[in-house]
PDB file of C-alpha atoms in Angstrom:
ATOM      1  CA  LEU E   1      40.046  41.524 -69.300  1.00  0.00           C
ATOM      2  CA  TYR E   2      39.771  44.342 -71.831  1.00  0.00           C
ATOM      3  CA  GLU E   3      37.581  43.401 -74.821  1.00  0.00           C
ATOM      4  CA  PHE E   4      38.108  45.409 -77.933  1.00  0.00           C
ATOM      5  CA  THR E   5      35.162  45.734 -80.378  1.00  0.00           C
ATOM      6  CA  GLN E   6      36.102  47.539 -83.542  1.00  0.00           C
ATOM      7  CA  GLY E   7      34.001  49.229 -86.224  1.00  0.00           C
ATOM      8  CA  PRO E   8      33.453  47.934 -89.733  1.00  0.00           C
ATOM      9  CA  ALA E   9      36.202  45.568 -90.769  1.00  0.00           C
ATOM     10  CA  ALA E  10      39.172  46.891 -92.735  1.00  0.00           C
ATOM     11  CA  ALA E  11      40.930  43.717 -93.790  1.00  0.00           C
ATOM     12  CA  SER E  12      43.256  45.358 -96.364  1.00  0.00           C
ATOM     13  CA  SER E  13      46.090  45.612 -93.866  1.00  0.00           C
ATOM     14  CA  SER E  14      47.607  43.437 -91.226  1.00  0.00           C
ATOM     15  CA  LEU E  15      48.132  44.203 -87.534  1.00  0.00           C
ATOM     16  CA  ASP E  16      51.717  45.256 -88.144  1.00  0.00           C
ATOM     17  CA  ASP E  17      51.108  47.652 -91.065  1.00  0.00           C
ATOM     18  CA  ASP E  18      51.996  51.174 -90.166  1.00  0.00           C
ATOM     19  CA  ASP E  19      49.071  52.857 -91.821  1.00  0.00           C
ATOM     20  CA  ASP E  20      46.539  55.367 -90.568  1.00  0.00           C
ATOM     21  CA  THR E  21      43.604  54.305 -92.779  1.00  0.00           C
ATOM     22  CA  PRO E  22      40.384  55.287 -91.003  1.00  0.00           C
ATOM     23  CA  GLY E  23      38.615  52.173 -89.767  1.00  0.00           C
ATOM     24  CA  ASP E  24      41.743  50.145 -89.304  1.00  0.00           C
ATOM     25  CA  HIS E  25      43.022  49.096 -85.918  1.00  0.00           C
ATOM     26  CA  ILE E  26      46.317  50.919 -86.204  1.00  0.00           C
ATOM     27  CA  HIS E  27      47.309  52.652 -82.889  1.00  0.00           C
ATOM     28  CA  LEU E  28      44.443  50.988 -81.059  1.00  0.00           C
ATOM     29  CA  PRO E  29      44.966  48.531 -78.214  1.00  0.00           C
ATOM     30  CA  PRO E  30      45.852  45.329 -80.153  1.00  0.00           C
ATOM     31  CA  TYR E  31      48.376  47.200 -82.319  1.00  0.00           C
ATOM     32  CA  LEU E  32      49.866  49.146 -79.381  1.00  0.00           C
ATOM     33  CA  LEU E  33      50.548  45.880 -77.561  1.00  0.00           C
ATOM     34  CA  SER E  34      52.020  44.086 -80.563  1.00  0.00           C
ATOM     35  CA  ALA E  35      54.273  47.081 -81.266  1.00  0.00           C
ATOM     36  CA  HIS E  36      55.276  47.435 -77.575  1.00  0.00           C
ATOM     37  CA  GLU E  37      53.870  50.975 -77.544  1.00  0.00           C
ATOM     38  CA  ALA E  38      50.958  50.455 -75.140  1.00  0.00           C
ATOM     39  CA  PRO E  39      50.715  52.540 -71.950  1.00  0.00           C
ATOM     40  CA  SER E  40      52.166  50.548 -69.032  1.00  0.00           C
ATOM     41  CA  SER E  41      48.819  50.758 -67.213  1.00  0.00           C
ATOM     42  CA  LEU E  42      47.389  48.643 -70.074  1.00  0.00           C
ATOM     43  CA  SER E  43      50.281  46.267 -70.778  1.00  0.00           C
ATOM     44  CA  ASP E  44      51.020  45.513 -67.064  1.00  0.00           C
ATOM     45  CA  ASN E  45      47.456  44.959 -65.950  1.00  0.00           C
ATOM     46  CA  PHE E  46      45.171  43.670 -68.744  1.00  0.00           C
ATOM     47  CA  VAL E  47      44.622  40.806 -71.100  1.00  0.00           C
ATOM     48  CA  VAL E  48      43.260  42.225 -74.356  1.00  0.00           C
ATOM     49  CA  VAL E  49      40.977  40.113 -76.506  1.00  0.00           C
ATOM     50  CA  ALA E  50      39.839  41.372 -79.899  1.00  0.00           C
ATOM     51  CA  PRO E  51      37.196  39.197 -81.660  1.00  0.00           C
ATOM     52  CA  TYR E  52      36.916  39.982 -85.351  1.00  0.00           C
ATOM     53  CA  VAL E  53      33.986  39.703 -87.692  1.00  0.00           C
ATOM     54  CA  GLY E  54      32.675  36.358 -88.919  1.00  0.00           C
ATOM     55  CA  LYS E  55      32.821  35.267 -92.531  1.00  0.00           C
ATOM     56  CA  ASP E  56      30.762  37.367 -94.935  1.00  0.00           C
ATOM     57  CA  LYS E  57      29.896  39.933 -92.245  1.00  0.00           C
ATOM     58  CA  ARG E  58      30.729  43.586 -92.663  1.00  0.00           C
ATOM     59  CA  SER E  59      30.986  44.418 -88.950  1.00  0.00           C
ATOM     60  CA  LEU E  60      31.199  42.664 -85.589  1.00  0.00           C
ATOM     61  CA  TYR E  61      27.890  44.456 -84.926  1.00  0.00           C
ATOM     62  CA  ASP E  62      26.257  41.985 -87.300  1.00  0.00           C
ATOM     63  CA  ASP E  63      27.313  38.928 -85.200  1.00  0.00           C
ATOM     64  CA  PRO E  64      24.709  37.523 -82.784  1.00  0.00           C
ATOM     65  CA  ARG E  65      25.288  38.823 -79.231  1.00  0.00           C
ATOM     66  CA  ALA E  66      25.022  35.318 -77.846  1.00  0.00           C
ATOM     67  CA  ASP E  67      27.859  34.190 -80.083  1.00  0.00           C
ATOM     68  CA  ILE E  68      30.124  37.010 -78.867  1.00  0.00           C
ATOM     69  CA  LEU E  69      29.276  36.304 -75.190  1.00  0.00           C
ATOM     70  CA  SER E  70      29.839  32.547 -75.781  1.00  0.00           C
ATOM     71  CA  PHE E  71      33.240  33.261 -77.270  1.00  0.00           C
ATOM     72  CA  LEU E  72      34.183  35.455 -74.330  1.00  0.00           C
ATOM     73  CA  ALA E  73      33.082  32.774 -71.818  1.00  0.00           C
ATOM     74  CA  TRP E  74      35.239  30.213 -73.637  1.00  0.00           C
ATOM     75  CA  PHE E  75      38.189  32.576 -73.714  1.00  0.00           C
ATOM     76  CA  CYS E  76      37.970  33.573 -70.038  1.00  0.00           C
ATOM     77  CA  ASP E  77      37.006  30.263 -68.474  1.00  0.00           C
ATOM     78  CA  ARG E  78      38.803  27.713 -70.618  1.00  0.00           C
ATOM     79  CA  TRP E  79      41.390  29.038 -73.034  1.00  0.00           C
ATOM     80  CA  ILE E  80      43.526  31.793 -71.408  1.00  0.00           C
ATOM     81  CA  GLU E  81      44.675  29.899 -68.306  1.00  0.00           C
ATOM     82  CA  HIS E  82      45.842  26.834 -70.261  1.00  0.00           C
ATOM     83  CA  HIS E  83      47.193  28.547 -73.370  1.00  0.00           C
ATOM     84  CA  THR E  84      50.948  27.984 -73.755  1.00  0.00           C
ATOM     85  CA  PHE E  85      53.494  30.605 -74.712  1.00  0.00           C
ATOM     86  CA  VAL E  86      57.228  31.116 -75.069  1.00  0.00           C
ATOM     87  CA  ASP E  87      58.464  33.940 -72.852  1.00  0.00           C
ATOM     88  CA  ILE E  88      59.986  36.799 -74.943  1.00  0.00           C
ATOM     89  CA  VAL E  89      62.778  37.008 -72.300  1.00  0.00           C
ATOM     90  CA  ASP E  90      63.715  33.391 -72.964  1.00  0.00           C
ATOM     91  CA  ILE E  91      63.845  34.053 -76.688  1.00  0.00           C
ATOM     92  CA  ASP E  92      66.137  37.051 -76.217  1.00  0.00           C
ATOM     93  CA  ILE E  93      68.469  35.050 -74.030  1.00  0.00           C
ATOM     94  CA  ALA E  94      68.526  32.020 -76.391  1.00  0.00           C
ATOM     95  CA  ASP E  95      68.631  34.175 -79.572  1.00  0.00           C
ATOM     96  CA  SER E  96      65.956  32.025 -81.204  1.00  0.00           C
ATOM     97  CA  VAL E  97      62.557  30.526 -80.512  1.00  0.00           C
ATOM     98  CA  ALA E  98      63.864  26.981 -81.145  1.00  0.00           C
ATOM     99  CA  ALA E  99      66.588  27.372 -78.480  1.00  0.00           C
ATOM    100  CA  ALA E 100      64.358  29.013 -75.887  1.00  0.00           C
ATOM    101  CA  ALA E 101      62.720  27.279 -72.966  1.00  0.00           C
ATOM    102  CA  PRO E 102      59.711  25.120 -73.885  1.00  0.00           C
ATOM    103  CA  PRO E 103      56.239  26.738 -73.954  1.00  0.00           C
ATOM    104  CA  ARG E 104      54.438  26.865 -70.624  1.00  0.00           C
ATOM    105  CA  PRO E 105      50.838  27.682 -69.619  1.00  0.00           C
ATOM    106  CA  THR E 106      50.062  31.262 -68.915  1.00  0.00           C
ATOM    107  CA  GLY E 107      48.398  30.439 -65.600  1.00  0.00           C
ATOM    108  CA  ILE E 108      46.393  33.669 -65.998  1.00  0.00           C
ATOM    109  CA  ARG E 109      43.114  33.732 -64.203  1.00  0.00           C
ATOM    110  CA  LEU E 110      40.733  36.511 -65.133  1.00  0.00           C
ATOM    111  CA  SER E 111      38.647  38.075 -62.417  1.00  0.00           C
ATOM    112  CA  PRO E 112      34.915  38.126 -63.281  1.00  0.00           C
ATOM    113  CA  ARG E 113      34.717  41.509 -61.499  1.00  0.00           C
ATOM    114  CA  LYS E 114      37.469  43.047 -63.609  1.00  0.00           C
ATOM    115  CA  ARG E 115      36.082  42.818 -67.108  1.00  0.00           C
ATOM    116  CA  TYR E 116      35.828  45.898 -69.302  1.00  0.00           C
ATOM    117  CA  LEU E 117      34.883  46.841 -72.826  1.00  0.00           C
ATOM    118  CA  PHE E 118      36.500  49.179 -75.388  1.00  0.00           C
ATOM    119  CA  GLY E 119      34.268  49.976 -78.367  1.00  0.00           C
ATOM    120  CA  PHE E 120      35.033  52.048 -81.412  1.00  0.00           C
ATOM    121  CA  SER E 121      32.439  53.318 -83.938  1.00  0.00           C
ATOM    122  CA  GLU E 122      29.857  50.604 -84.517  1.00  0.00           C
ATOM    123  CA  GLY E 123      31.831  48.627 -81.910  1.00  0.00           C
ATOM    124  CA  ALA E 124      30.911  51.312 -79.356  1.00  0.00           C
ATOM    125  CA  THR E 125      27.253  50.774 -80.003  1.00  0.00           C
ATOM    126  CA  LEU E 126      27.900  47.065 -79.599  1.00  0.00           C
ATOM    127  CA  ALA E 127      29.799  47.646 -76.372  1.00  0.00           C
ATOM    128  CA  VAL E 128      26.854  49.498 -74.852  1.00  0.00           C
ATOM    129  CA  GLU E 129      24.549  46.564 -75.770  1.00  0.00           C
ATOM    130  CA  LEU E 130      27.013  44.083 -74.233  1.00  0.00           C
ATOM    131  CA  ALA E 131      27.260  46.244 -71.089  1.00  0.00           C
ATOM    132  CA  THR E 132      23.547  45.854 -70.523  1.00  0.00           C
ATOM    133  CA  THR E 133      24.252  42.177 -69.702  1.00  0.00           C
ATOM    134  CA  ARG E 134      26.018  43.534 -66.511  1.00  0.00           C
ATOM    135  CA  ARG E 135      28.945  41.137 -67.113  1.00  0.00           C
ATOM    136  CA  PHE E 136      31.301  44.095 -67.459  1.00  0.00           C
ATOM    137  CA  ARG E 137      32.331  46.646 -64.861  1.00  0.00           C
ATOM    138  CA  GLY E 138      32.876  49.456 -67.295  1.00  0.00           C
ATOM    139  CA  ALA E 139      33.167  50.524 -70.894  1.00  0.00           C
ATOM    140  CA  ILE E 140      35.349  52.942 -72.881  1.00  0.00           C
ATOM    141  CA  LEU E 141      33.492  54.228 -75.929  1.00  0.00           C
ATOM    142  CA  ALA E 142      35.077  56.032 -78.911  1.00  0.00           C
ATOM    143  CA  SER E 143      32.917  57.702 -81.585  1.00  0.00           C
ATOM    144  CA  TYR E 144      29.640  56.171 -80.376  1.00  0.00           C
ATOM    145  CA  GLY E 145      27.003  56.234 -83.134  1.00  0.00           C
ATOM    146  CA  PHE E 146      23.489  55.689 -81.795  1.00  0.00           C
ATOM    147  CA  ARG E 147      21.402  58.808 -81.763  1.00  0.00           C
ATOM    148  CA  GLY E 148      18.518  59.168 -79.346  1.00  0.00           C
ATOM    149  CA  ARG E 149      17.577  57.913 -75.882  1.00  0.00           C
ATOM    150  CA  LEU E 150      18.157  54.291 -75.070  1.00  0.00           C
ATOM    151  CA  PRO E 151      15.197  52.121 -74.114  1.00  0.00           C
ATOM    152  CA  ARG E 152      14.111  52.319 -70.524  1.00  0.00           C
ATOM    153  CA  LEU E 153      15.205  48.703 -69.708  1.00  0.00           C
ATOM    154  CA  ALA E 154      18.670  49.307 -71.232  1.00  0.00           C
ATOM    155  CA  LEU E 155      19.216  52.392 -69.078  1.00  0.00           C
ATOM    156  CA  GLU E 156      18.146  50.529 -65.976  1.00  0.00           C
ATOM    157  CA  ARG E 157      20.601  47.714 -66.746  1.00  0.00           C
ATOM    158  CA  LEU E 158      23.375  50.231 -67.342  1.00  0.00           C
ATOM    159  CA  ARG E 159      22.858  51.851 -63.946  1.00  0.00           C
ATOM    160  CA  GLY E 160      26.129  51.682 -62.020  1.00  0.00           C
ATOM    161  CA  VAL E 161      28.180  50.553 -65.018  1.00  0.00           C
ATOM    162  CA  ALA E 162      31.142  52.925 -65.511  1.00  0.00           C
ATOM    163  CA  VAL E 163      31.286  54.653 -68.921  1.00  0.00           C
ATOM    164  CA  TRP E 164      33.828  57.014 -70.401  1.00  0.00           C
ATOM    165  CA  ALA E 165      33.033  58.257 -73.848  1.00  0.00           C
ATOM    166  CA  PHE E 166      35.430  59.925 -76.269  1.00  0.00           C
ATOM    167  CA  HIS E 167      34.176  61.850 -79.301  1.00  0.00           C
ATOM    168  CA  SER E 168      35.552  64.575 -81.552  1.00  0.00           C
ATOM    169  CA  LYS E 169      33.378  67.621 -82.217  1.00  0.00           C
ATOM    170  CA  GLY E 170      34.672  67.346 -85.800  1.00  0.00           C
ATOM    171  CA  ASP E 171      33.589  63.737 -86.327  1.00  0.00           C
ATOM    172  CA  ASP E 172      32.217  63.509 -89.884  1.00  0.00           C
ATOM    173  CA  VAL E 173      30.881  59.935 -89.448  1.00  0.00           C
ATOM    174  CA  TYR E 174      28.834  60.081 -86.229  1.00  0.00           C
ATOM    175  CA  ASP E 175      27.868  63.421 -84.736  1.00  0.00           C
ATOM    176  CA  VAL E 176      29.192  64.223 -81.269  1.00  0.00           C
ATOM    177  CA  ARG E 177      25.626  64.592 -80.093  1.00  0.00           C
ATOM    178  CA  CYS E 178      25.373  60.807 -80.125  1.00  0.00           C
ATOM    179  CA  SER E 179      27.841  60.643 -77.201  1.00  0.00           C
ATOM    180  CA  GLU E 180      26.446  63.703 -75.486  1.00  0.00           C
ATOM    181  CA  GLU E 181      22.930  62.275 -75.424  1.00  0.00           C
ATOM    182  CA  LEU E 182      24.164  58.932 -74.128  1.00  0.00           C
ATOM    183  CA  VAL E 183      26.142  60.591 -71.327  1.00  0.00           C
ATOM    184  CA  GLU E 184      23.207  62.839 -70.399  1.00  0.00           C
ATOM    185  CA  SER E 185      20.926  59.805 -70.214  1.00  0.00           C
ATOM    186  CA  LEU E 186      23.377  57.890 -68.062  1.00  0.00           C
ATOM    187  CA  LEU E 187      23.909  60.784 -65.697  1.00  0.00           C
ATOM    188  CA  LEU E 188      20.160  61.038 -65.144  1.00  0.00           C
ATOM    189  CA  GLU E 189      19.960  57.269 -64.591  1.00  0.00           C
ATOM    190  CA  ASN E 190      22.780  57.419 -61.995  1.00  0.00           C
ATOM    191  CA  GLY E 191      21.066  60.124 -59.967  1.00  0.00           C
ATOM    192  CA  GLY E 192      22.020  63.283 -61.854  1.00  0.00           C
ATOM    193  CA  GLY E 193      19.529  66.091 -62.023  1.00  0.00           C
ATOM    194  CA  GLY E 194      20.083  66.901 -65.711  1.00  0.00           C
ATOM    195  CA  GLY E 195      19.642  70.346 -67.130  1.00  0.00           C
ATOM    196  CA  GLY E 196      23.227  71.192 -66.362  1.00  0.00           C
ATOM    197  CA  ASN E 197      22.913  70.574 -62.579  1.00  0.00           C
ATOM    198  CA  ASP E 198      25.241  67.504 -62.620  1.00  0.00           C
ATOM    199  CA  LEU E 199      26.777  67.877 -66.011  1.00  0.00           C
ATOM    200  CA  PHE E 200      29.507  70.481 -66.275  1.00  0.00           C
ATOM    201  CA  TRP E 201      32.381  71.099 -68.596  1.00  0.00           C
ATOM    202  CA  MET E 202      35.986  71.892 -67.908  1.00  0.00           C
ATOM    203  CA  GLU E 203      39.079  72.241 -70.114  1.00  0.00           C
ATOM    204  CA  GLY E 204      41.035  68.991 -70.058  1.00  0.00           C
ATOM    205  CA  GLY E 205      44.482  67.751 -70.997  1.00  0.00           C
ATOM    206  CA  ASP E 206      47.028  68.625 -73.688  1.00  0.00           C
ATOM    207  CA  ARG E 207      44.997  67.004 -76.479  1.00  0.00           C
ATOM    208  CA  GLY E 208      42.530  69.876 -76.719  1.00  0.00           C
ATOM    209  CA  GLY E 209      39.750  67.813 -75.195  1.00  0.00           C
ATOM    210  CA  MET E 210      36.951  68.673 -72.783  1.00  0.00           C
ATOM    211  CA  ASP E 211      35.747  66.499 -69.941  1.00  0.00           C
ATOM    212  CA  ALA E 212      32.325  66.086 -68.462  1.00  0.00           C
ATOM    213  CA  PHE E 213      32.129  64.462 -65.000  1.00  0.00           C
ATOM    214  CA  GLY E 214      29.022  62.890 -63.545  1.00  0.00           C
ATOM    215  CA  MET E 215      27.901  61.356 -60.297  1.00  0.00           C
ATOM    216  CA  ASN E 216      30.691  59.507 -58.473  1.00  0.00           C
ATOM    217  CA  ASP E 217      32.875  59.936 -61.580  1.00  0.00           C
ATOM    218  CA  ILE E 218      31.489  56.777 -63.143  1.00  0.00           C
ATOM    219  CA  VAL E 219      30.188  58.617 -66.249  1.00  0.00           C
ATOM    220  CA  LYS E 220      32.593  60.744 -68.211  1.00  0.00           C
ATOM    221  CA  LEU E 221      32.788  62.382 -71.641  1.00  0.00           C
ATOM    222  CA  THR E 222      35.834  63.713 -73.367  1.00  0.00           C
ATOM    223  CA  LYS E 223      35.054  65.902 -76.347  1.00  0.00           C
ATOM    224  CA  LEU E 224      38.005  66.531 -78.659  1.00  0.00           C
ATOM    225  CA  VAL E 225      38.543  69.859 -80.372  1.00  0.00           C
ATOM    226  CA  PRO E 226      39.169  69.066 -84.072  1.00  0.00           C
ATOM    227  CA  LEU E 227      42.638  69.337 -85.458  1.00  0.00           C
ATOM    228  CA  GLU E 228      43.266  71.280 -88.643  1.00  0.00           C
ATOM    229  CA  LYS E 229      41.671  69.348 -91.525  1.00  0.00           C
ATOM    230  CA  GLU E 230      44.178  67.142 -93.298  1.00  0.00           C
ATOM    231  CA  LYS E 231      44.288  67.149 -97.102  1.00  0.00           C
ATOM    232  CA  ARG E 232      45.895  64.716 -99.471  1.00  0.00           C
ATOM    233  CA  LYS E 233      46.563  64.869-103.253  1.00  0.00           C
ATOM    234  CA  ASN E 234      45.215  62.222-105.499  1.00  0.00           C
ATOM    235  CA  ASN E 235      44.323  61.877-109.163  1.00  0.00           C
ATOM    236  CA  ALA E 236      41.305  64.100-108.686  1.00  0.00           C
ATOM    237  CA  GLY E 237      43.362  66.894-107.085  1.00  0.00           C
ATOM    238  CA  THR E 238      43.521  67.907-103.407  1.00  0.00           C
ATOM    239  CA  VAL E 239      40.802  66.437-101.218  1.00  0.00           C
ATOM    240  CA  GLU E 240      40.019  66.470 -97.527  1.00  0.00           C
ATOM    241  CA  MET E 241      40.759  63.254 -95.636  1.00  0.00           C
ATOM    242  CA  LYS E 242      37.505  61.877 -94.322  1.00  0.00           C
ATOM    243  CA  GLY E 243      37.170  59.993 -91.041  1.00  0.00           C
ATOM    244  CA  ARG E 244      40.327  61.333 -89.309  1.00  0.00           C
ATOM    245  CA  GLU E 245      38.498  62.820 -86.375  1.00  0.00           C
ATOM    246  CA  HIS E 246      36.298  59.727 -86.139  1.00  0.00           C
ATOM    247  CA  ILE E 247      39.262  57.414 -85.463  1.00  0.00           C
ATOM    248  CA  ARG E 248      41.231  60.101 -83.578  1.00  0.00           C
ATOM    249  CA  ALA E 249      38.872  59.683 -80.612  1.00  0.00           C
ATOM    250  CA  ALA E 250      39.730  56.027 -80.458  1.00  0.00           C
ATOM    251  CA  ILE E 251      43.455  56.660 -80.746  1.00  0.00           C
ATOM    252  CA  VAL E 252      43.379  59.259 -77.918  1.00  0.00           C
ATOM    253  CA  ALA E 253      41.443  56.840 -75.673  1.00  0.00           C
ATOM    254  CA  SER E 254      43.719  53.913 -76.533  1.00  0.00           C
ATOM    255  CA  GLN E 255      46.944  55.797 -75.779  1.00  0.00           C
ATOM    256  CA  SER E 256      45.802  57.334 -72.480  1.00  0.00           C
ATOM    257  CA  GLU E 257      47.423  56.050 -69.307  1.00  0.00           C
ATOM    258  CA  GLU E 258      44.585  57.736 -67.389  1.00  0.00           C
ATOM    259  CA  VAL E 259      41.902  55.603 -69.028  1.00  0.00           C
ATOM    260  CA  TYR E 260      43.320  52.326 -67.787  1.00  0.00           C
ATOM    261  CA  SER E 261      44.212  53.705 -64.363  1.00  0.00           C
ATOM    262  CA  TRP E 262      40.595  54.905 -64.089  1.00  0.00           C
ATOM    263  CA  LEU E 263      39.248  51.479 -64.962  1.00  0.00           C
ATOM    264  CA  LEU E 264      41.512  49.855 -62.333  1.00  0.00           C
ATOM    265  CA  SER E 265      40.401  52.366 -59.695  1.00  0.00           C
ATOM    266  CA  LEU E 266      36.745  51.360 -60.061  1.00  0.00           C
ATOM    267  CA  PRO E 267      35.427  49.477 -56.972  1.00  0.00           C
TER     268      PRO E 267
END
């Protein structure tokens, strides 16, 4: 199971709209799957569930944690295995949904030991909180926004939980230090010496990122080098586009084959 927790809601567009508005879910896991553009390591191995905000709430972060966990328990234990679907292959063969084979149960059973989180923006902060329940094996975080050291109990409950954080050094919403401080704290909690002893940087990938690897490779940080600032003309003249680097970290994480392969490799 791969649970996607997004940032503040952007309900102005649908899942299929091809728009890059910062804050939307375009090019993130739900969209990639619906558009058949997801990495095979995601589409072949995971069920993705993306709960959205409740009525009159600005962000999923505002929903009670117990409600979110209750929904996931219902989804995993009752809904997914008995949910019926029409196979897309049957539709292609029959040329229409009506002529295709009748719906059948998915039969999918989700392993309680193979449940992961993906959190973007405020959803990344929420994902860390959910990870402290120890119901998830790992979490992918994009543009994490909490600044400062987590409470002692939270760090203890995160010990052994795999975390890979993505953050652009040009993020104009949440400073990259938010993710750096989280990773440093987790490395110390997982046996790292801190002070640079177990936190080292190396050039990484063709996206201009940098990786930090921690003890046993269960704590990682990819820092993205900012792209050239994008500008767009409007009635007020030429203005810089805000939030591009903020969502870019989530897009890079979502489209990475390596991310899903790494999750699957966790013991």
